[in-house]
mmCIF file of C-alpha atoms in Angstrom:
data_model
loop_
_atom_site.group_PDB
_atom_site.id
_atom_site.type_symbol
_atom_site.label_atom_id
_atom_site.label_comp_id
_atom_site.label_asym_id
_atom_site.label_seq_id
_atom_site.Cartn_x
_atom_site.Cartn_y
_atom_site.Cartn_z
ATOM 1 C CA MET A 1 -117.573 -256.605 -17.086
ATOM 2 C CA GLU A 2 -114.748 -254.979 -18.779
ATOM 3 C CA SER A 3 -112.430 -255.767 -15.852
ATOM 4 C CA LYS A 4 -113.440 -259.477 -15.830
ATOM 5 C CA ARG A 5 -112.406 -259.690 -19.600
ATOM 6 C CA SER A 6 -109.170 -258.155 -18.821
ATOM 7 C CA LYS A 7 -108.589 -260.483 -15.939
ATOM 8 C CA TYR A 8 -109.360 -263.575 -18.219
ATOM 9 C CA ILE A 9 -106.903 -262.206 -20.806
ATOM 10 C CA LEU A 10 -104.165 -261.767 -18.246
ATOM 11 C CA ILE A 11 -104.777 -265.314 -16.815
ATOM 12 C CA GLY A 12 -104.645 -266.741 -20.408
ATOM 13 C CA LEU A 13 -101.254 -264.996 -21.159
ATOM 14 C CA SER A 14 -99.796 -266.097 -17.676
ATOM 15 C CA ILE A 15 -100.879 -269.705 -18.596
ATOM 16 C CA PHE A 16 -99.335 -269.434 -22.066
ATOM 17 C CA CYS A 17 -96.063 -268.172 -20.707
ATOM 18 C CA ILE A 18 -95.862 -271.072 -18.131
ATOM 19 C CA LEU A 19 -96.573 -273.504 -21.042
ATOM 20 C CA LEU A 20 -93.511 -272.015 -22.823
ATOM 21 C CA ILE A 21 -91.291 -272.011 -19.915
ATOM 22 C CA GLY A 22 -92.167 -275.739 -19.457
ATOM 23 C CA ILE A 23 -91.815 -276.622 -23.116
ATOM 24 C CA SER A 24 -88.462 -274.839 -23.029
ATOM 25 C CA SER A 25 -87.387 -277.015 -20.095
ATOM 26 C CA VAL A 26 -88.182 -280.297 -21.924
ATOM 27 C CA ASN A 27 -85.521 -282.121 -23.729
ATOM 28 C CA ASP A 28 -84.356 -280.346 -27.023
ATOM 29 C CA GLY A 29 -85.486 -283.418 -28.950
ATOM 30 C CA PHE A 30 -88.993 -282.430 -28.634
ATOM 31 C CA LEU A 31 -88.210 -279.012 -30.356
ATOM 32 C CA THR A 32 -85.977 -280.331 -33.087
ATOM 33 C CA PRO A 33 -88.764 -281.033 -35.530
ATOM 34 C CA LEU A 34 -90.113 -277.360 -35.052
ATOM 35 C CA ARG A 35 -86.859 -276.010 -35.343
ATOM 36 C CA ASN A 36 -86.204 -277.820 -38.643
ATOM 37 C CA GLY A 37 -89.582 -276.817 -40.070
ATOM 38 C CA VAL A 38 -88.802 -273.096 -39.089
ATOM 39 C CA GLY A 39 -85.384 -273.451 -40.727
ATOM 40 C CA TYR A 40 -86.579 -275.103 -43.770
ATOM 41 C CA VAL A 41 -89.126 -272.120 -44.298
ATOM 42 C CA LEU A 42 -86.741 -269.303 -43.174
ATOM 43 C CA THR A 43 -83.387 -270.416 -44.596
ATOM 44 C CA PRO A 44 -84.324 -269.796 -48.358
ATOM 45 C CA ILE A 45 -85.986 -266.390 -47.519
ATOM 46 C CA GLN A 46 -82.887 -265.473 -45.523
ATOM 47 C CA SER A 47 -80.588 -266.476 -48.410
ATOM 48 C CA GLY A 48 -82.611 -264.582 -50.766
ATOM 49 C CA ILE A 49 -82.567 -261.563 -48.577
ATOM 50 C CA ASN A 50 -78.700 -261.882 -48.176
ATOM 51 C CA ARG A 51 -78.250 -262.141 -52.055
ATOM 52 C CA ALA A 52 -80.374 -259.193 -52.440
ATOM 53 C CA GLY A 53 -78.674 -257.188 -50.053
ATOM 54 C CA SER A 54 -75.300 -258.026 -51.405
ATOM 55 C CA ALA A 55 -76.287 -257.189 -54.752
ATOM 56 C CA VAL A 56 -77.669 -253.766 -53.829
ATOM 57 C CA TYR A 57 -74.436 -253.267 -51.707
ATOM 58 C CA GLU A 58 -72.206 -254.141 -54.758
ATOM 59 C CA LYS A 59 -74.116 -251.770 -57.110
ATOM 60 C CA ILE A 60 -73.878 -248.974 -54.609
ATOM 61 C CA ARG A 61 -70.065 -249.619 -54.127
ATOM 62 C CA ASN A 62 -69.807 -249.836 -57.921
ATOM 63 C CA TYR A 63 -71.604 -246.621 -58.421
ATOM 64 C CA SER A 64 -69.384 -245.049 -55.848
ATOM 65 C CA SER A 65 -66.327 -246.231 -57.393
ATOM 66 C CA LEU A 66 -67.713 -245.209 -60.992
ATOM 67 C CA GLN A 67 -68.316 -241.696 -59.578
ATOM 68 C CA ALA A 68 -64.854 -241.453 -58.268
ATOM 69 C CA ALA A 69 -63.291 -242.950 -61.318
ATOM 70 C CA LEU A 70 -65.108 -240.196 -63.454
ATOM 71 C CA GLN A 71 -63.885 -237.434 -61.250
ATOM 72 C CA GLU A 72 -60.470 -238.655 -61.278
ATOM 73 C CA ASN A 73 -60.796 -239.063 -65.147
ATOM 74 C CA GLU A 74 -61.993 -235.591 -65.579
ATOM 75 C CA ALA A 75 -59.100 -234.203 -63.357
ATOM 76 C CA LEU A 76 -56.506 -236.327 -65.387
ATOM 77 C CA GLN A 77 -58.024 -235.038 -68.711
ATOM 78 C CA ALA A 78 -57.680 -231.461 -67.611
ATOM 79 C CA GLN A 79 -54.207 -232.130 -66.686
ATOM 80 C CA VAL A 80 -53.494 -233.807 -69.994
ATOM 81 C CA ASP A 81 -55.073 -230.822 -71.871
ATOM 82 C CA SER A 82 -52.984 -228.270 -69.895
ATOM 83 C CA LEU A 83 -49.755 -230.271 -70.671
ATOM 84 C CA THR A 84 -50.771 -230.627 -74.370
ATOM 85 C CA GLU A 85 -51.255 -226.930 -74.486
ATOM 86 C CA GLU A 86 -47.963 -226.163 -72.628
ATOM 87 C CA ASN A 87 -46.111 -228.618 -74.892
ATOM 88 C CA GLY A 88 -47.641 -226.808 -78.144
ATOM 89 C CA ARG A 89 -46.552 -223.428 -76.679
ATOM 90 C CA LEU A 90 -42.982 -224.878 -75.958
ATOM 91 C CA GLN A 91 -42.626 -226.308 -79.457
ATOM 92 C CA GLN A 92 -43.889 -222.832 -80.853
ATOM 93 C CA GLU A 93 -41.382 -221.037 -78.875
ATOM 94 C CA GLN A 94 -38.458 -223.514 -79.803
ATOM 95 C CA LEU A 95 -39.456 -222.991 -83.462
ATOM 96 C CA GLU A 96 -39.355 -219.194 -83.077
ATOM 97 C CA LEU A 97 -36.023 -219.490 -81.126
ATOM 98 C CA ASN A 98 -34.473 -221.455 -84.079
ATOM 99 C CA ARG A 99 -35.763 -219.074 -86.670
ATOM 100 C CA LEU A 100 -34.263 -216.187 -84.598
ATOM 101 C CA ARG A 101 -31.019 -217.856 -84.293
ATOM 102 C CA GLU A 102 -30.888 -218.300 -88.076
ATOM 103 C CA LEU A 103 -31.534 -214.603 -88.295
ATOM 104 C CA TYR A 104 -28.885 -213.820 -85.912
ATOM 105 C CA ALA A 105 -26.304 -215.973 -87.882
ATOM 106 C CA LEU A 106 -27.399 -214.179 -91.128
ATOM 107 C CA ASP A 107 -26.912 -210.834 -89.371
ATOM 108 C CA GLN A 108 -23.556 -211.862 -88.344
ATOM 109 C CA GLU A 109 -22.564 -213.183 -91.933
ATOM 110 C CA TYR A 110 -23.438 -209.723 -93.167
ATOM 111 C CA MET A 111 -22.141 -207.535 -90.655
ATOM 112 C CA GLN A 112 -21.053 -204.858 -93.268
ATOM 113 C CA TYR A 113 -24.690 -203.943 -93.697
ATOM 114 C CA ASN A 114 -27.113 -202.211 -91.400
ATOM 115 C CA LYS A 115 -30.451 -204.099 -90.864
ATOM 116 C CA VAL A 116 -33.881 -203.891 -89.280
ATOM 117 C CA GLY A 117 -35.855 -206.916 -87.983
ATOM 118 C CA ALA A 118 -39.459 -207.379 -89.270
ATOM 119 C CA ARG A 119 -42.203 -209.914 -89.071
ATOM 120 C CA VAL A 120 -44.291 -211.192 -91.999
ATOM 121 C CA ILE A 121 -47.855 -209.993 -91.396
ATOM 122 C CA ALA A 122 -49.698 -210.851 -94.680
ATOM 123 C CA LYS A 123 -49.088 -212.304 -98.186
ATOM 124 C CA ASP A 124 -50.743 -212.628 -101.508
ATOM 125 C CA SER A 125 -53.061 -215.731 -102.275
ATOM 126 C CA GLY A 126 -51.019 -218.831 -103.121
ATOM 127 C CA ASP A 127 -48.804 -221.388 -101.703
ATOM 128 C CA TRP A 128 -45.699 -219.218 -101.274
ATOM 129 C CA PHE A 129 -44.702 -215.606 -100.113
ATOM 130 C CA HIS A 130 -43.998 -214.285 -103.557
ATOM 131 C CA ILE A 131 -45.483 -210.869 -102.445
ATOM 132 C CA PHE A 132 -45.680 -210.226 -98.736
ATOM 133 C CA ARG A 133 -46.060 -207.417 -96.351
ATOM 134 C CA ILE A 134 -43.946 -206.840 -93.116
ATOM 135 C CA ASP A 135 -44.728 -204.952 -90.000
ATOM 136 C CA LYS A 136 -42.067 -202.275 -90.454
ATOM 137 C CA GLY A 137 -42.291 -198.862 -92.510
ATOM 138 C CA SER A 138 -40.932 -195.420 -93.095
ATOM 139 C CA GLU A 139 -41.277 -194.894 -89.484
ATOM 140 C CA ASP A 140 -38.689 -197.519 -88.948
ATOM 141 C CA GLY A 141 -36.312 -196.275 -91.719
ATOM 142 C CA ILE A 142 -37.575 -198.715 -94.358
ATOM 143 C CA ARG A 143 -37.444 -197.213 -97.920
ATOM 144 C CA GLU A 144 -38.046 -198.744 -101.469
ATOM 145 C CA ASP A 145 -35.392 -200.846 -103.038
ATOM 146 C CA MET A 146 -33.967 -202.032 -99.734
ATOM 147 C CA ASN A 147 -32.924 -205.764 -99.847
ATOM 148 C CA VAL A 148 -34.658 -208.458 -97.725
ATOM 149 C CA ILE A 149 -32.897 -211.519 -96.451
ATOM 150 C CA ALA A 150 -33.870 -214.436 -94.292
ATOM 151 C CA GLY A 151 -33.286 -218.286 -94.103
ATOM 152 C CA GLY A 152 -29.834 -218.157 -95.118
ATOM 153 C CA GLY A 153 -29.992 -215.791 -98.156
ATOM 154 C CA LEU A 154 -31.730 -213.350 -100.219
ATOM 155 C CA VAL A 155 -35.493 -213.147 -100.019
ATOM 156 C CA GLY A 156 -36.408 -209.990 -102.106
ATOM 157 C CA ILE A 157 -36.716 -206.344 -102.405
ATOM 158 C CA VAL A 158 -38.936 -203.720 -100.848
ATOM 159 C CA THR A 159 -41.286 -202.346 -103.541
ATOM 160 C CA ASP A 160 -43.753 -200.133 -101.550
ATOM 161 C CA VAL A 161 -43.562 -198.374 -98.209
ATOM 162 C CA GLY A 162 -46.235 -197.069 -95.743
ATOM 163 C CA ALA A 163 -45.741 -195.571 -92.347
ATOM 164 C CA ASN A 164 -45.862 -198.822 -90.543
ATOM 165 C CA TYR A 165 -45.716 -201.390 -93.060
ATOM 166 C CA ALA A 166 -43.892 -202.345 -96.326
ATOM 167 C CA THR A 167 -44.433 -204.641 -99.265
ATOM 168 C CA VAL A 168 -41.694 -207.062 -100.452
ATOM 169 C CA ARG A 169 -41.460 -208.729 -103.897
ATOM 170 C CA SER A 170 -39.577 -212.098 -103.410
ATOM 171 C CA ILE A 171 -37.009 -213.339 -106.102
ATOM 172 C CA ILE A 172 -39.340 -216.192 -106.932
ATOM 173 C CA ASP A 173 -41.954 -214.010 -108.333
ATOM 174 C CA ASP A 174 -42.349 -214.194 -112.201
ATOM 175 C CA SER A 175 -41.374 -210.454 -112.566
ATOM 176 C CA SER A 176 -38.287 -210.818 -110.535
ATOM 177 C CA GLU A 177 -34.908 -210.749 -112.080
ATOM 178 C CA VAL A 178 -31.564 -210.675 -110.157
ATOM 179 C CA TYR A 179 -28.050 -210.099 -111.635
ATOM 180 C CA ALA A 180 -25.888 -212.515 -110.064
ATOM 181 C CA MET A 181 -22.432 -214.244 -110.114
ATOM 182 C CA ALA A 182 -20.779 -217.518 -109.234
ATOM 183 C CA MET A 183 -18.962 -216.897 -105.914
ATOM 184 C CA GLN A 184 -16.128 -219.376 -106.817
ATOM 185 C CA SER A 185 -15.198 -217.907 -110.322
ATOM 186 C CA GLY A 186 -17.058 -214.548 -110.481
ATOM 187 C CA SER A 187 -18.911 -215.617 -113.687
ATOM 188 C CA ASN A 188 -22.039 -213.562 -114.401
ATOM 189 C CA CYS A 189 -25.434 -214.776 -114.602
ATOM 190 C CA VAL A 190 -28.993 -213.749 -114.011
ATOM 191 C CA VAL A 191 -31.713 -215.447 -111.553
ATOM 192 C CA GLU A 192 -35.017 -215.306 -113.072
ATOM 193 C CA GLY A 193 -38.241 -215.612 -110.935
ATOM 194 C CA ASN A 194 -40.731 -218.440 -111.986
ATOM 195 C CA LEU A 195 -43.719 -219.416 -109.708
ATOM 196 C CA THR A 196 -44.483 -222.435 -111.913
ATOM 197 C CA LEU A 197 -40.901 -223.638 -111.835
ATOM 198 C CA TYR A 198 -40.731 -223.080 -108.009
ATOM 199 C CA ARG A 199 -43.107 -225.766 -107.503
ATOM 200 C CA GLU A 200 -40.130 -227.978 -108.018
ATOM 201 C CA GLY A 201 -38.079 -225.834 -105.607
ATOM 202 C CA ARG A 202 -36.068 -224.207 -108.349
ATOM 203 C CA LEU A 203 -35.576 -221.143 -110.275
ATOM 204 C CA ARG A 204 -34.035 -220.416 -113.787
ATOM 205 C CA LEU A 205 -30.262 -219.488 -113.906
ATOM 206 C CA THR A 206 -29.594 -217.885 -117.333
ATOM 207 C CA HIS A 207 -27.232 -215.553 -119.447
ATOM 208 C CA ILE A 208 -24.166 -217.526 -118.392
ATOM 209 C CA ALA A 209 -21.342 -216.966 -121.143
ATOM 210 C CA GLN A 210 -20.266 -220.015 -123.016
ATOM 211 C CA ASP A 211 -16.958 -220.082 -121.312
ATOM 212 C CA GLY A 212 -18.330 -219.056 -118.051
ATOM 213 C CA ASP A 213 -17.282 -221.171 -115.086
ATOM 214 C CA VAL A 214 -20.402 -222.258 -113.284
ATOM 215 C CA LYS A 215 -20.726 -225.760 -111.864
ATOM 216 C CA GLU A 216 -22.938 -227.834 -110.010
ATOM 217 C CA GLY A 217 -23.437 -226.804 -106.535
ATOM 218 C CA ASP A 218 -21.551 -223.302 -106.906
ATOM 219 C CA ARG A 219 -22.884 -220.649 -104.612
ATOM 220 C CA ILE A 220 -24.577 -217.874 -106.512
ATOM 221 C CA VAL A 221 -24.449 -214.437 -105.039
ATOM 222 C CA THR A 222 -25.787 -211.085 -106.057
ATOM 223 C CA SER A 223 -23.433 -209.411 -108.511
ATOM 224 C CA ASN A 224 -21.499 -205.975 -108.265
ATOM 225 C CA ILE A 225 -23.270 -204.918 -111.516
ATOM 226 C CA SER A 226 -26.741 -205.156 -109.963
ATOM 227 C CA SER A 227 -28.342 -201.512 -109.810
ATOM 228 C CA ARG A 228 -30.581 -202.322 -106.820
ATOM 229 C CA PHE A 229 -29.246 -205.496 -105.115
ATOM 230 C CA LEU A 230 -26.147 -205.086 -102.795
ATOM 231 C CA PRO A 231 -23.287 -207.341 -103.641
ATOM 232 C CA GLY A 232 -22.346 -210.580 -102.140
ATOM 233 C CA LEU A 233 -25.699 -211.712 -100.629
ATOM 234 C CA LEU A 234 -26.231 -215.467 -101.099
ATOM 235 C CA ILE A 235 -29.292 -216.383 -103.423
ATOM 236 C CA GLY A 236 -28.844 -220.078 -103.778
ATOM 237 C CA TYR A 237 -26.765 -222.853 -105.516
ATOM 238 C CA ALA A 238 -26.458 -223.732 -109.152
ATOM 239 C CA ALA A 239 -27.753 -227.073 -110.562
ATOM 240 C CA ASP A 240 -27.947 -228.764 -113.894
ATOM 241 C CA ILE A 241 -25.702 -226.166 -115.941
ATOM 242 C CA SER A 242 -25.780 -227.051 -119.667
ATOM 243 C CA VAL A 243 -24.884 -225.257 -122.917
ATOM 244 C CA ASP A 244 -27.957 -223.600 -124.567
ATOM 245 C CA SER A 245 -28.956 -224.437 -128.201
ATOM 246 C CA ASN A 246 -27.408 -221.259 -129.612
ATOM 247 C CA ARG A 247 -23.983 -222.429 -128.486
ATOM 248 C CA VAL A 248 -23.505 -219.010 -127.220
ATOM 249 C CA THR A 249 -24.654 -218.968 -123.539
ATOM 250 C CA GLN A 250 -25.143 -221.745 -120.780
ATOM 251 C CA SER A 251 -28.185 -222.033 -118.505
ATOM 252 C CA GLY A 252 -29.446 -224.069 -115.643
ATOM 253 C CA TYR A 253 -31.352 -223.882 -112.322
ATOM 254 C CA LEU A 254 -30.923 -222.465 -109.061
ATOM 255 C CA ILE A 255 -31.962 -223.919 -105.748
ATOM 256 C CA PRO A 256 -32.808 -220.848 -103.468
ATOM 257 C CA ALA A 257 -31.050 -220.664 -99.998
ATOM 258 C CA ALA A 258 -34.113 -219.204 -98.591
ATOM 259 C CA GLN A 259 -37.669 -221.024 -98.024
ATOM 260 C CA PHE A 260 -40.653 -219.276 -99.467
ATOM 261 C CA ASP A 261 -43.360 -221.307 -97.804
ATOM 262 C CA THR A 262 -42.685 -220.603 -94.099
ATOM 263 C CA LEU A 263 -41.472 -217.043 -93.962
ATOM 264 C CA GLN A 264 -42.293 -215.478 -90.642
ATOM 265 C CA GLU A 265 -39.318 -213.190 -89.649
ATOM 266 C CA VAL A 266 -36.813 -211.433 -91.940
ATOM 267 C CA LEU A 267 -34.145 -208.799 -91.991
ATOM 268 C CA VAL A 268 -34.320 -205.722 -94.006
ATOM 269 C CA ILE A 269 -31.002 -204.106 -95.021
ATOM 270 C CA THR A 270 -31.416 -200.451 -94.705
ATOM 271 C CA ASP A 271 -28.401 -199.653 -96.965
ATOM 272 C CA LEU A 272 -29.278 -198.820 -100.496
ATOM 273 C CA LYS A 273 -27.266 -199.763 -103.420
ATOM 274 C CA SER A 274 -27.544 -196.464 -105.177
ATOM 275 C CA GLU A 275 -26.630 -194.531 -102.088
ATOM 276 C CA MET A 276 -23.411 -196.869 -101.601
ATOM 277 C CA GLY A 277 -22.505 -195.956 -105.189
ATOM 278 C CA GLU A 278 -22.901 -192.284 -104.565
ATOM 279 C CA ALA A 279 -20.927 -192.626 -101.329
ATOM 280 C CA ALA A 280 -18.179 -194.375 -103.159
ATOM 281 C CA SER A 281 -18.074 -191.601 -105.856
ATOM 282 C CA SER A 282 -18.030 -188.962 -103.189
ATOM 283 C CA GLU A 283 -15.215 -190.733 -101.314
ATOM 284 C CA THR A 284 -13.180 -191.011 -104.493
ATOM 285 C CA ASP A 285 -13.848 -187.389 -105.427
ATOM 286 C CA SER A 286 -12.591 -186.254 -101.923
ATOM 287 C CA SER A 287 -9.523 -188.361 -102.251
ATOM 288 C CA ASP A 288 -8.764 -186.872 -105.698
ATOM 289 C CA ALA A 289 -9.514 -183.404 -104.478
ATOM 290 C CA ALA A 290 -7.134 -183.813 -101.405
ATOM 291 C CA GLY A 291 -4.488 -185.253 -103.661
ATOM 292 C CA GLU A 292 -4.684 -182.387 -106.056
ATOM 293 C CA THR A 293 -4.471 -179.847 -103.092
ATOM 294 C CA ALA A 294 -1.439 -181.713 -101.574
ATOM 295 C CA GLY A 295 0.311 -181.637 -104.912
ATOM 296 C CA GLU A 296 -0.371 -177.750 -105.293
ATOM 297 C CA THR A 297 1.016 -177.174 -101.848
ATOM 298 C CA ALA A 298 4.021 -179.286 -102.442
ATOM 299 C CA GLY A 299 4.740 -177.438 -105.805
ATOM 300 C CA GLY A 300 4.271 -173.985 -104.210
ATOM 301 C CA GLY A 301 6.750 -174.838 -101.589
ATOM 302 C CA ALA A 302 9.261 -176.094 -103.919
ATOM 303 C CA GLY A 303 8.918 -172.869 -106.178
ATOM 304 C CA ALA A 304 9.437 -170.652 -103.224
#
């Protein structure tokens, strides 16, 4: 029974194939309506499938492009960060080089004095370095009353010394007072520290004799009569000199040569004014003694 059914199926399929062969052999005009009908149904479906496929492909391509762009952006950002850091480091090194060049020029200007370079490591509260600490101390030969210079001129004086640090009081501090003179004329004056006045970038210049010759822009340097400051160190420049109300003295202002808001490196002059005076006295006494000895020797020879 089963074999008969299979035989009928096989005969049916054979007949169907023969019919298809026969139909395909007939004129194409007979199949045109069928083709048109199939095309009418399938074309929109195919177009939709093509559009969907194109959209999916475009999204996949855009996603791949976005991922590549994000990776490239990360690489470029890392490069920008590296270059920014390198640029900042180079700028810092350039600024430090400029400061060291200024210190070298200052060292050459005052070659008659021995000096030690130091870095500023701390300061008192406030906007300016009126009291600050440096990284050199007694182990480096630093002692109290040594003069400190930077930025083209006098900064201050050492007031306290530890083994590896020292404290400096600057000339802008309220308690500071420096005996000075006008370099052009030699007229004496006093530079007085004043933190309030320094907000305007100036200090007081006082005790100028009525007939003293101190003019606008004159270089003001440390005086020979100062007991602690070495002579000839530039302090700043005179400004707005006028006769006082007592008609006996003149006064005005001084524009400091050093900048007291950006101090980072300084030079400490290791020569002390007190010792220089003693050395000069010792040399004078030695010269006088040598002269007396020579005179006695000459006198003895003549008598003989």
